[in-house]
Amino acid sequence: EVKLVESGGGLVKPGGSLRLSCAASSFMFSSFRMNWVRQAPGKGLQWVATISSGSENMYYADSVKGRFTISRDNPEKSLSLQMTGLTAEDTGVYYCVRAVGTIGSEFDVWGQGILVTVSS
Amino acid sequence: QSVLTQPPSVSAAPGQRVTISCTGSSSNIGAGYDVHWYQQLPGTAPKLLIYSNKYRPSGVPDRFSGSKSDISASLDIVGLQAEDEADYYCQSYDVGLTESVVFGGGTKLIVL
């Protein structure tokens, strides 16, 4: 079964840092563009970041640019999101998501999500 | 304020038909970028429902269909069932001020 499993979430103080990880299984991880999408409590989906299959290109939402860093380790089949300078507006469930193809393609596999809470 | 506009909620009785709209602009849907739809049941991760405007992934019932025209897209659900009650999101790509993946604000489908 194709699967994505997030870890690393939790409670962090404003201004703090957190690193999310995503373990992929049962598909050729190195062939897919990967993404992070988040959802604030009671709100809609918001794209956070994308990394190309070979890490050549990274893209970020304006709201996280300069604070978040997406990376991947293809041999380990893992995706990461390093988050710094966290604020309350970063609180939410973070999903690790696989994109089918190139820019604008659909997100066909989603992890179960991991909760990040930024609060003092 | 989402780049793609969806109605906050729609409702219909079991067996009826409902349509959820997704309105964009010339920098996303109108620029030719595909629209994809996701269903999010309460307490779960989103699930791909329709991709590339009108195609259903394996396992999605043919009660669900999608279409796209000009700067808008629509998700149609016929023969509504109680288990269809969920949040629905459209997604596309925007090349306006900054290039990014964009989602609609989501539509809550209420089965009466």
PDB file of C-alpha atoms in Angstrom:
ATOM      1  CA  GLU A   1       0.000   0.000   0.000  1.00  0.00           C
ATOM      2  CA  VAL A   2       1.336   3.440  -0.953  1.00  0.00           C
ATOM      3  CA  LYS A   3       1.785   5.318   2.288  1.00  0.00           C
ATOM      4  CA  LEU A   4       3.050   8.598   3.744  1.00  0.00           C
ATOM      5  CA  VAL A   5       3.536   8.918   7.506  1.00  0.00           C
ATOM      6  CA  GLU A   6       4.338  12.245   9.155  1.00  0.00           C
ATOM      7  CA  SER A   7       6.118  12.706  12.464  1.00  0.00           C
ATOM      8  CA  GLY A   8       7.746  15.442  14.520  1.00  0.00           C
ATOM      9  CA  GLY A   9       4.758  17.606  15.351  1.00  0.00           C
ATOM     10  CA  GLY A  10       3.940  19.009  18.767  1.00  0.00           C
ATOM     11  CA  LEU A  11       3.748  22.122  20.889  1.00  0.00           C
ATOM     12  CA  VAL A  12       6.311  24.862  20.343  1.00  0.00           C
ATOM     13  CA  LYS A  13       6.629  28.407  21.655  1.00  0.00           C
ATOM     14  CA  PRO A  14       6.360  31.424  19.366  1.00  0.00           C
ATOM     15  CA  GLY A  15       9.705  32.085  17.730  1.00  0.00           C
ATOM     16  CA  GLY A  16      10.702  28.456  18.131  1.00  0.00           C
ATOM     17  CA  SER A  17      11.657  25.815  15.608  1.00  0.00           C
ATOM     18  CA  LEU A  18      10.371  22.386  14.674  1.00  0.00           C
ATOM     19  CA  ARG A  19      11.312  19.775  12.097  1.00  0.00           C
ATOM     20  CA  LEU A  20       8.648  17.627  10.483  1.00  0.00           C
ATOM     21  CA  SER A  21       9.470  14.346   8.775  1.00  0.00           C
ATOM     22  CA  CYS A  22       7.553  12.161   6.371  1.00  0.00           C
ATOM     23  CA  ALA A  23       8.342   8.512   5.666  1.00  0.00           C
ATOM     24  CA  ALA A  24       7.249   7.168   2.299  1.00  0.00           C
ATOM     25  CA  SER A  25       6.654   3.527   1.465  1.00  0.00           C
ATOM     26  CA  SER A  26       5.594   1.258  -1.384  1.00  0.00           C
ATOM     27  CA  PHE A  27       6.344   3.590  -4.287  1.00  0.00           C
ATOM     28  CA  MET A  28       9.375   4.962  -6.157  1.00  0.00           C
ATOM     29  CA  PHE A  29       9.827   8.026  -3.940  1.00  0.00           C
ATOM     30  CA  SER A  30      12.660   9.478  -6.028  1.00  0.00           C
ATOM     31  CA  SER A  31      10.374   9.835  -9.049  1.00  0.00           C
ATOM     32  CA  PHE A  32       7.809  12.145  -7.475  1.00  0.00           C
ATOM     33  CA  ARG A  33       7.543  15.817  -6.639  1.00  0.00           C
ATOM     34  CA  MET A  34       6.641  16.103  -2.937  1.00  0.00           C
ATOM     35  CA  ASN A  35       4.755  18.750  -1.001  1.00  0.00           C
ATOM     36  CA  TRP A  36       3.626  20.000   2.370  1.00  0.00           C
ATOM     37  CA  VAL A  37       0.074  21.276   2.743  1.00  0.00           C
ATOM     38  CA  ARG A  38      -1.337  22.600   6.013  1.00  0.00           C
ATOM     39  CA  GLN A  39      -4.746  23.227   7.509  1.00  0.00           C
ATOM     40  CA  ALA A  40      -5.333  25.633  10.374  1.00  0.00           C
ATOM     41  CA  PRO A  41      -7.977  24.547  12.905  1.00  0.00           C
ATOM     42  CA  GLY A  42     -11.422  24.835  11.321  1.00  0.00           C
ATOM     43  CA  LYS A  43      -9.960  26.354   8.145  1.00  0.00           C
ATOM     44  CA  GLY A  44      -9.214  25.296   4.585  1.00  0.00           C
ATOM     45  CA  LEU A  45      -6.178  23.813   2.900  1.00  0.00           C
ATOM     46  CA  GLN A  46      -3.069  25.899   2.297  1.00  0.00           C
ATOM     47  CA  TRP A  47      -0.119  24.837   0.157  1.00  0.00           C
ATOM     48  CA  VAL A  48       3.170  25.322   2.035  1.00  0.00           C
ATOM     49  CA  ALA A  49       6.084  24.029  -0.046  1.00  0.00           C
ATOM     50  CA  THR A  50       7.114  21.795  -2.957  1.00  0.00           C
ATOM     51  CA  ILE A  51      10.372  20.038  -3.781  1.00  0.00           C
ATOM     52  CA  SER A  52      11.212  18.484  -7.136  1.00  0.00           C
ATOM     53  CA  SER A  53      12.060  14.806  -7.433  1.00  0.00           C
ATOM     54  CA  GLY A  54      15.811  15.306  -7.380  1.00  0.00           C
ATOM     55  CA  SER A  55      15.850  18.351  -5.079  1.00  0.00           C
ATOM     56  CA  GLU A  56      16.773  20.657  -7.950  1.00  0.00           C
ATOM     57  CA  ASN A  57      13.966  23.091  -7.193  1.00  0.00           C
ATOM     58  CA  MET A  58      12.107  24.172  -4.073  1.00  0.00           C
ATOM     59  CA  TYR A  59       9.067  26.416  -3.968  1.00  0.00           C
ATOM     60  CA  TYR A  60       7.431  28.099  -0.997  1.00  0.00           C
ATOM     61  CA  ALA A  61       4.257  29.943  -0.132  1.00  0.00           C
ATOM     62  CA  ASP A  62       4.936  33.610   0.557  1.00  0.00           C
ATOM     63  CA  SER A  63       3.765  33.154   4.154  1.00  0.00           C
ATOM     64  CA  VAL A  64       6.616  30.746   4.953  1.00  0.00           C
ATOM     65  CA  LYS A  65       9.365  31.886   2.580  1.00  0.00           C
ATOM     66  CA  GLY A  66      12.604  32.515   4.444  1.00  0.00           C
ATOM     67  CA  ARG A  67      11.394  30.628   7.530  1.00  0.00           C
ATOM     68  CA  PHE A  68      10.668  27.105   6.277  1.00  0.00           C
ATOM     69  CA  THR A  69      12.982  24.775   4.365  1.00  0.00           C
ATOM     70  CA  ILE A  70      11.795  21.685   2.504  1.00  0.00           C
ATOM     71  CA  SER A  71      14.253  18.877   1.826  1.00  0.00           C
ATOM     72  CA  ARG A  72      14.299  15.211   0.922  1.00  0.00           C
ATOM     73  CA  ASP A  73      16.498  12.142   1.163  1.00  0.00           C
ATOM     74  CA  ASN A  74      15.674   9.865  -1.741  1.00  0.00           C
ATOM     75  CA  PRO A  75      17.678   6.803  -0.622  1.00  0.00           C
ATOM     76  CA  GLU A  76      15.921   7.001   2.760  1.00  0.00           C
ATOM     77  CA  LYS A  77      12.557   7.778   1.108  1.00  0.00           C
ATOM     78  CA  SER A  78      11.960  10.683   3.448  1.00  0.00           C
ATOM     79  CA  LEU A  79      10.728  14.258   3.200  1.00  0.00           C
ATOM     80  CA  SER A  80      11.375  16.976   5.769  1.00  0.00           C
ATOM     81  CA  LEU A  81      10.161  20.448   6.633  1.00  0.00           C
ATOM     82  CA  GLN A  82      12.394  22.569   8.855  1.00  0.00           C
ATOM     83  CA  MET A  83      10.298  25.345  10.395  1.00  0.00           C
ATOM     84  CA  THR A  84      11.817  28.344  12.173  1.00  0.00           C
ATOM     85  CA  GLY A  85      10.454  31.636  13.479  1.00  0.00           C
ATOM     86  CA  LEU A  86       7.133  29.970  14.204  1.00  0.00           C
ATOM     87  CA  THR A  87       4.071  32.081  14.983  1.00  0.00           C
ATOM     88  CA  ALA A  88       0.525  31.281  16.041  1.00  0.00           C
ATOM     89  CA  GLU A  89      -0.506  31.546  12.381  1.00  0.00           C
ATOM     90  CA  ASP A  90       1.592  28.413  11.684  1.00  0.00           C
ATOM     91  CA  THR A  91      -0.620  26.306  13.955  1.00  0.00           C
ATOM     92  CA  GLY A  92      -2.412  23.507  12.167  1.00  0.00           C
ATOM     93  CA  VAL A  93      -2.274  20.026  10.750  1.00  0.00           C
ATOM     94  CA  TYR A  94       0.576  19.517   8.284  1.00  0.00           C
ATOM     95  CA  TYR A  95       0.136  16.967   5.507  1.00  0.00           C
ATOM     96  CA  CYS A  96       2.881  15.304   3.500  1.00  0.00           C
ATOM     97  CA  VAL A  97       1.543  14.981  -0.044  1.00  0.00           C
ATOM     98  CA  ARG A  98       2.659  13.349  -3.286  1.00  0.00           C
ATOM     99  CA  ALA A  99       2.168  15.155  -6.593  1.00  0.00           C
ATOM    100  CA  VAL A 100       1.509  13.073  -9.676  1.00  0.00           C
ATOM    101  CA  GLY A 101       3.448  15.065 -12.224  1.00  0.00           C
ATOM    102  CA  THR A 102       4.732  18.520 -13.021  1.00  0.00           C
ATOM    103  CA  ILE A 103       3.632  21.980 -11.929  1.00  0.00           C
ATOM    104  CA  GLY A 104      -0.097  22.168 -11.408  1.00  0.00           C
ATOM    105  CA  SER A 105      -0.635  18.436 -11.188  1.00  0.00           C
ATOM    106  CA  GLU A 106      -2.902  16.783  -8.687  1.00  0.00           C
ATOM    107  CA  PHE A 107      -1.998  15.545  -5.200  1.00  0.00           C
ATOM    108  CA  ASP A 108      -2.847  11.871  -5.258  1.00  0.00           C
ATOM    109  CA  VAL A 109      -1.473  10.537  -1.959  1.00  0.00           C
ATOM    110  CA  TRP A 110      -1.827  12.265   1.407  1.00  0.00           C
ATOM    111  CA  GLY A 111      -0.399  11.371   4.797  1.00  0.00           C
ATOM    112  CA  GLN A 112      -2.642  11.273   7.844  1.00  0.00           C
ATOM    113  CA  GLY A 113      -1.337  14.657   8.988  1.00  0.00           C
ATOM    114  CA  ILE A 114       0.577  15.844  12.037  1.00  0.00           C
ATOM    115  CA  LEU A 115      -0.486  18.604  14.402  1.00  0.00           C
ATOM    116  CA  VAL A 116       1.754  21.592  15.061  1.00  0.00           C
ATOM    117  CA  THR A 117       0.681  23.968  17.814  1.00  0.00           C
ATOM    118  CA  VAL A 118       2.475  27.266  18.321  1.00  0.00           C
ATOM    119  CA  SER A 119       1.579  28.715  21.693  1.00  0.00           C
ATOM    120  CA  SER A 120       3.203  30.146  24.785  1.00  0.00           C
TER     121      SER A 120
ATOM    122  CA  GLN B   1      -9.349  35.397   0.971  1.00  0.00           C
ATOM    123  CA  SER B   2      -8.747  32.416  -1.322  1.00  0.00           C
ATOM    124  CA  VAL B   3      -7.590  32.827  -4.902  1.00  0.00           C
ATOM    125  CA  LEU B   4     -10.230  30.276  -5.926  1.00  0.00           C
ATOM    126  CA  THR B   5     -13.768  31.063  -4.741  1.00  0.00           C
ATOM    127  CA  GLN B   6     -16.141  28.355  -3.553  1.00  0.00           C
ATOM    128  CA  PRO B   7     -19.508  28.686  -1.807  1.00  0.00           C
ATOM    129  CA  PRO B   8     -19.075  28.078   1.956  1.00  0.00           C
ATOM    130  CA  SER B   9     -21.837  25.493   1.999  1.00  0.00           C
ATOM    131  CA  VAL B  10     -24.367  23.671  -0.138  1.00  0.00           C
ATOM    132  CA  SER B  11     -27.133  21.312   0.901  1.00  0.00           C
ATOM    133  CA  ALA B  12     -29.492  18.827  -0.673  1.00  0.00           C
ATOM    134  CA  ALA B  13     -31.551  15.798   0.248  1.00  0.00           C
ATOM    135  CA  PRO B  14     -30.472  12.190  -0.326  1.00  0.00           C
ATOM    136  CA  GLY B  15     -30.899  11.167  -3.937  1.00  0.00           C
ATOM    137  CA  GLN B  16     -30.742  14.742  -5.174  1.00  0.00           C
ATOM    138  CA  ARG B  17     -28.052  16.465  -7.257  1.00  0.00           C
ATOM    139  CA  VAL B  18     -25.710  19.178  -6.050  1.00  0.00           C
ATOM    140  CA  THR B  19     -23.151  21.346  -7.837  1.00  0.00           C
ATOM    141  CA  ILE B  20     -20.148  23.015  -6.204  1.00  0.00           C
ATOM    142  CA  SER B  21     -18.549  25.852  -8.116  1.00  0.00           C
ATOM    143  CA  CYS B  22     -14.945  27.013  -8.112  1.00  0.00           C
ATOM    144  CA  THR B  23     -14.275  30.406  -9.643  1.00  0.00           C
ATOM    145  CA  GLY B  24     -10.778  31.619 -10.438  1.00  0.00           C
ATOM    146  CA  SER B  25      -9.294  34.172 -12.798  1.00  0.00           C
ATOM    147  CA  SER B  26      -7.131  34.635 -15.868  1.00  0.00           C
ATOM    148  CA  SER B  27      -4.011  33.829 -13.845  1.00  0.00           C
ATOM    149  CA  ASN B  28      -5.077  30.340 -12.829  1.00  0.00           C
ATOM    150  CA  ILE B  29      -8.045  28.434 -14.277  1.00  0.00           C
ATOM    151  CA  GLY B  30      -8.378  30.924 -17.128  1.00  0.00           C
ATOM    152  CA  ALA B  31      -4.688  30.490 -17.962  1.00  0.00           C
ATOM    153  CA  GLY B  32      -5.352  26.851 -18.772  1.00  0.00           C
ATOM    154  CA  TYR B  33      -4.241  25.211 -15.555  1.00  0.00           C
ATOM    155  CA  ASP B  34      -6.124  22.103 -14.572  1.00  0.00           C
ATOM    156  CA  VAL B  35      -8.544  21.964 -11.650  1.00  0.00           C
ATOM    157  CA  HIS B  36      -8.514  19.108  -9.168  1.00  0.00           C
ATOM    158  CA  TRP B  37     -11.063  18.307  -6.481  1.00  0.00           C
ATOM    159  CA  TYR B  38     -10.621  16.773  -3.040  1.00  0.00           C
ATOM    160  CA  GLN B  39     -13.069  15.342  -0.536  1.00  0.00           C
ATOM    161  CA  GLN B  40     -12.302  15.644   3.164  1.00  0.00           C
ATOM    162  CA  LEU B  41     -14.470  13.572   5.467  1.00  0.00           C
ATOM    163  CA  PRO B  42     -14.630  14.755   9.098  1.00  0.00           C
ATOM    164  CA  GLY B  43     -11.398  14.099  10.968  1.00  0.00           C
ATOM    165  CA  THR B  44      -9.565  12.632   7.988  1.00  0.00           C
ATOM    166  CA  ALA B  45      -7.011  13.686   5.402  1.00  0.00           C
ATOM    167  CA  PRO B  46      -8.211  15.001   2.041  1.00  0.00           C
ATOM    168  CA  LYS B  47      -8.702  12.452  -0.729  1.00  0.00           C
ATOM    169  CA  LEU B  48      -8.326  13.077  -4.462  1.00  0.00           C
ATOM    170  CA  LEU B  49     -11.789  12.997  -6.025  1.00  0.00           C
ATOM    171  CA  ILE B  50     -11.418  14.468  -9.525  1.00  0.00           C
ATOM    172  CA  TYR B  51      -8.184  15.267 -11.371  1.00  0.00           C
ATOM    173  CA  SER B  52      -7.423  17.251 -14.497  1.00  0.00           C
ATOM    174  CA  ASN B  53     -10.892  18.820 -14.518  1.00  0.00           C
ATOM    175  CA  LYS B  54     -12.929  15.710 -15.216  1.00  0.00           C
ATOM    176  CA  TYR B  55     -11.179  12.414 -14.512  1.00  0.00           C
ATOM    177  CA  ARG B  56     -11.999  10.114 -11.604  1.00  0.00           C
ATOM    178  CA  PRO B  57      -9.285   8.109  -9.835  1.00  0.00           C
ATOM    179  CA  SER B  58      -9.918   4.420  -9.517  1.00  0.00           C
ATOM    180  CA  GLY B  59     -12.483   3.715  -6.829  1.00  0.00           C
ATOM    181  CA  VAL B  60     -14.336   7.028  -7.018  1.00  0.00           C
ATOM    182  CA  PRO B  61     -18.012   6.423  -7.875  1.00  0.00           C
ATOM    183  CA  ASP B  62     -19.299   7.787 -11.168  1.00  0.00           C
ATOM    184  CA  ARG B  63     -21.821   9.814  -9.176  1.00  0.00           C
ATOM    185  CA  PHE B  64     -19.026  12.363  -8.990  1.00  0.00           C
ATOM    186  CA  SER B  65     -18.102  14.361 -12.090  1.00  0.00           C
ATOM    187  CA  GLY B  66     -16.155  17.498 -12.890  1.00  0.00           C
ATOM    188  CA  SER B  67     -16.071  20.120 -15.596  1.00  0.00           C
ATOM    189  CA  LYS B  68     -14.190  23.304 -16.434  1.00  0.00           C
ATOM    190  CA  SER B  69     -15.064  26.332 -18.538  1.00  0.00           C
ATOM    191  CA  ASP B  70     -13.295  29.689 -18.911  1.00  0.00           C
ATOM    192  CA  ILE B  71     -12.309  30.796 -15.398  1.00  0.00           C
ATOM    193  CA  SER B  72     -14.518  28.342 -13.501  1.00  0.00           C
ATOM    194  CA  ALA B  73     -14.877  24.682 -12.656  1.00  0.00           C
ATOM    195  CA  SER B  74     -17.676  22.632 -11.171  1.00  0.00           C
ATOM    196  CA  LEU B  75     -18.055  19.447  -9.196  1.00  0.00           C
ATOM    197  CA  ASP B  76     -21.348  17.623  -9.661  1.00  0.00           C
ATOM    198  CA  ILE B  77     -22.638  14.951  -7.346  1.00  0.00           C
ATOM    199  CA  VAL B  78     -25.764  13.034  -8.333  1.00  0.00           C
ATOM    200  CA  GLY B  79     -27.723  10.507  -6.311  1.00  0.00           C
ATOM    201  CA  LEU B  80     -26.536  12.151  -3.097  1.00  0.00           C
ATOM    202  CA  GLN B  81     -25.829   9.807  -0.194  1.00  0.00           C
ATOM    203  CA  ALA B  82     -25.419  10.490   3.525  1.00  0.00           C
ATOM    204  CA  GLU B  83     -21.747   9.516   3.363  1.00  0.00           C
ATOM    205  CA  ASP B  84     -21.095  12.302   0.848  1.00  0.00           C
ATOM    206  CA  GLU B  85     -21.395  14.839   3.668  1.00  0.00           C
ATOM    207  CA  ALA B  86     -17.905  16.319   3.761  1.00  0.00           C
ATOM    208  CA  ASP B  87     -15.786  19.332   2.853  1.00  0.00           C
ATOM    209  CA  TYR B  88     -14.836  19.705  -0.801  1.00  0.00           C
ATOM    210  CA  TYR B  89     -11.860  21.693  -2.100  1.00  0.00           C
ATOM    211  CA  CYS B  90     -10.812  22.706  -5.582  1.00  0.00           C
ATOM    212  CA  GLN B  91      -7.141  23.194  -6.438  1.00  0.00           C
ATOM    213  CA  SER B  92      -5.281  24.745  -9.341  1.00  0.00           C
ATOM    214  CA  TYR B  93      -2.071  26.645 -10.084  1.00  0.00           C
ATOM    215  CA  ASP B  94      -1.718  30.408 -10.129  1.00  0.00           C
ATOM    216  CA  VAL B  95       0.823  32.469 -12.062  1.00  0.00           C
ATOM    217  CA  GLY B  96      -0.202  35.898 -10.832  1.00  0.00           C
ATOM    218  CA  LEU B  97       2.038  37.984  -8.571  1.00  0.00           C
ATOM    219  CA  THR B  98       3.800  34.848  -7.367  1.00  0.00           C
ATOM    220  CA  GLU B  99       3.505  31.355  -8.781  1.00  0.00           C
ATOM    221  CA  SER B 100       1.900  28.920  -6.396  1.00  0.00           C
ATOM    222  CA  VAL B 101      -0.464  26.028  -5.874  1.00  0.00           C
ATOM    223  CA  VAL B 102      -3.830  27.442  -4.843  1.00  0.00           C
ATOM    224  CA  PHE B 103      -6.865  25.943  -3.144  1.00  0.00           C
ATOM    225  CA  GLY B 104     -10.425  27.119  -2.911  1.00  0.00           C
ATOM    226  CA  GLY B 105     -11.734  27.999   0.530  1.00  0.00           C
ATOM    227  CA  GLY B 106     -13.700  24.773   0.694  1.00  0.00           C
ATOM    228  CA  THR B 107     -17.396  23.924   0.548  1.00  0.00           C
ATOM    229  CA  LYS B 108     -19.261  22.072   3.272  1.00  0.00           C
ATOM    230  CA  LEU B 109     -21.777  19.689   1.727  1.00  0.00           C
ATOM    231  CA  ILE B 110     -24.728  19.048   4.016  1.00  0.00           C
ATOM    232  CA  VAL B 111     -26.959  16.072   3.247  1.00  0.00           C
ATOM    233  CA  LEU B 112     -30.353  16.934   4.664  1.00  0.00           C
TER     234      LEU B 112
END
